Short mmCIF file of C-alpha atoms in Angstrom, two decimals:
data_model
loop_
_atom_site.label_atom_id
_atom_site.label_comp_id
_atom_site.label_asym_id
_atom_site.label_seq_id
_atom_site.Cartn_x
_atom_site.Cartn_y
_atom_site.Cartn_z
CA MET O 1 -1.24 -9.56 5.26
CA SER O 2 -0.71 -6.05 7.68
CA SER O 3 -3.06 -3.38 6.95
CA THR O 4 -2.13 0.21 8.10
CA ASN O 5 -3.56 3.72 7.56
CA SER O 6 -0.14 5.67 8.43
CA ASN O 7 3.47 6.40 6.52
CA GLU O 8 4.76 3.67 8.23
CA ASN O 9 6.27 0.16 5.94
CA ASN O 10 7.04 -2.49 7.93
CA CYS O 11 7.19 -6.23 7.41
CA ASN O 12 3.98 -8.41 8.09
CA GLN O 13 6.37 -11.20 10.16
CA CYS O 14 9.08 -9.07 12.30
CA HIS O 15 7.64 -5.17 12.18
CA GLU O 16 11.37 -3.89 10.61
CA PRO O 17 10.71 -1.27 8.31
CA LEU O 18 10.65 -2.11 4.67
CA ALA O 19 13.11 -0.73 2.26
CA TRP O 20 12.34 0.02 -1.41
CA LYS O 21 13.94 -2.30 -3.52
CA ALA O 22 13.61 -2.93 -7.61
CA GLY O 23 10.19 -1.68 -7.84
CA LEU O 24 9.12 -3.55 -3.83
CA TYR O 25 9.40 -3.83 -0.41
CA HIS O 26 11.80 -5.65 0.84
CA CYS O 27 12.22 -6.88 4.72
CA VAL O 28 15.94 -7.78 5.03
CA SER O 29 15.77 -9.67 8.06
CA CYS O 30 13.17 -11.86 6.77
CA ASN O 31 14.60 -11.60 3.46
CA GLN O 32 10.61 -11.25 1.78
CA ASP O 33 9.47 -8.99 -0.89
CA TYR O 34 5.97 -6.99 -0.81
CA LYS O 35 3.90 -5.47 -3.06
CA LYS O 36 1.75 -2.25 -1.54
CA ILE O 37 -1.84 -2.77 -1.57
CA SER O 38 -4.11 -0.07 -1.61
CA PHE O 39 -8.03 -0.32 -0.85
CA CYS O 40 -11.37 1.72 -1.21
CA PRO O 41 -12.29 3.30 2.39
CA ASP O 42 -15.89 2.91 1.30
CA CYS O 43 -15.99 0.23 -1.10
CA ASN O 44 -13.25 -1.88 0.03
CA ALA O 45 -12.21 -2.48 -3.55
CA GLU O 46 -8.46 -1.92 -4.44
CA LEU O 47 -7.74 1.19 -5.29
CA GLU O 48 -6.03 2.73 -8.77
CA LYS O 49 -2.76 4.59 -8.04
CA LEU O 50 -2.57 7.79 -9.97
CA GLN O 51 0.89 9.80 -9.72
CA ALA O 52 2.01 12.76 -11.59
CA CYS O 53 4.12 15.89 -10.91
CA GLY O 54 5.09 14.80 -7.31
CA ALA O 55 1.60 14.29 -6.32
CA THR O 56 0.14 10.59 -5.58
CA ASN O 57 -4.23 10.63 -5.50
CA TYR O 58 -5.80 7.13 -5.82
CA PHE O 59 -9.08 6.58 -7.71
CA CYS O 60 -11.60 4.10 -7.14
CA ASN O 61 -13.01 2.21 -10.36
CA THR O 62 -16.42 0.95 -8.25
CA CYS O 63 -17.31 4.54 -6.63
CA ASN O 64 -15.69 6.17 -9.31
CA SER O 65 -14.14 8.95 -7.44
CA LEU O 66 -11.21 9.85 -6.57
CA LYS O 67 -10.29 9.01 -2.91
CA SER O 68 -8.04 11.12 0.06
CA LYS O 69 -5.00 9.20 0.50
CA SER O 70 -5.47 9.88 4.42
CA ARG O 71 -9.06 8.00 3.98
CA VAL O 72 -7.07 5.07 2.19
CA THR O 73 -6.27 1.85 3.69
CA HIS O 74 -2.81 -0.07 2.67
CA GLN O 75 -1.88 -3.72 3.00
CA PHE O 76 1.07 -6.08 2.52
CA LYS O 77 0.93 -8.63 0.21
CA VAL O 78 3.62 -11.06 -0.40
CA ALA O 79 4.92 -10.86 -3.72
#
């Protein structure tokens, strides 16, 4: 699993950019699909992604608070 705080979405294996395909991230080179999972920067729990009116926010059910997207850690898990 790859982890990142940047906006780059790259394959875990070949590090090529991932494409968005059918609700998952897809690596054309490796023919592998990935799901992007977000984690709380404070307690490392998986976050709930909230999207409304073009804005994306992250909520931690463990901390019971919103988390800044600039602090959230993302990992790509094989789908």
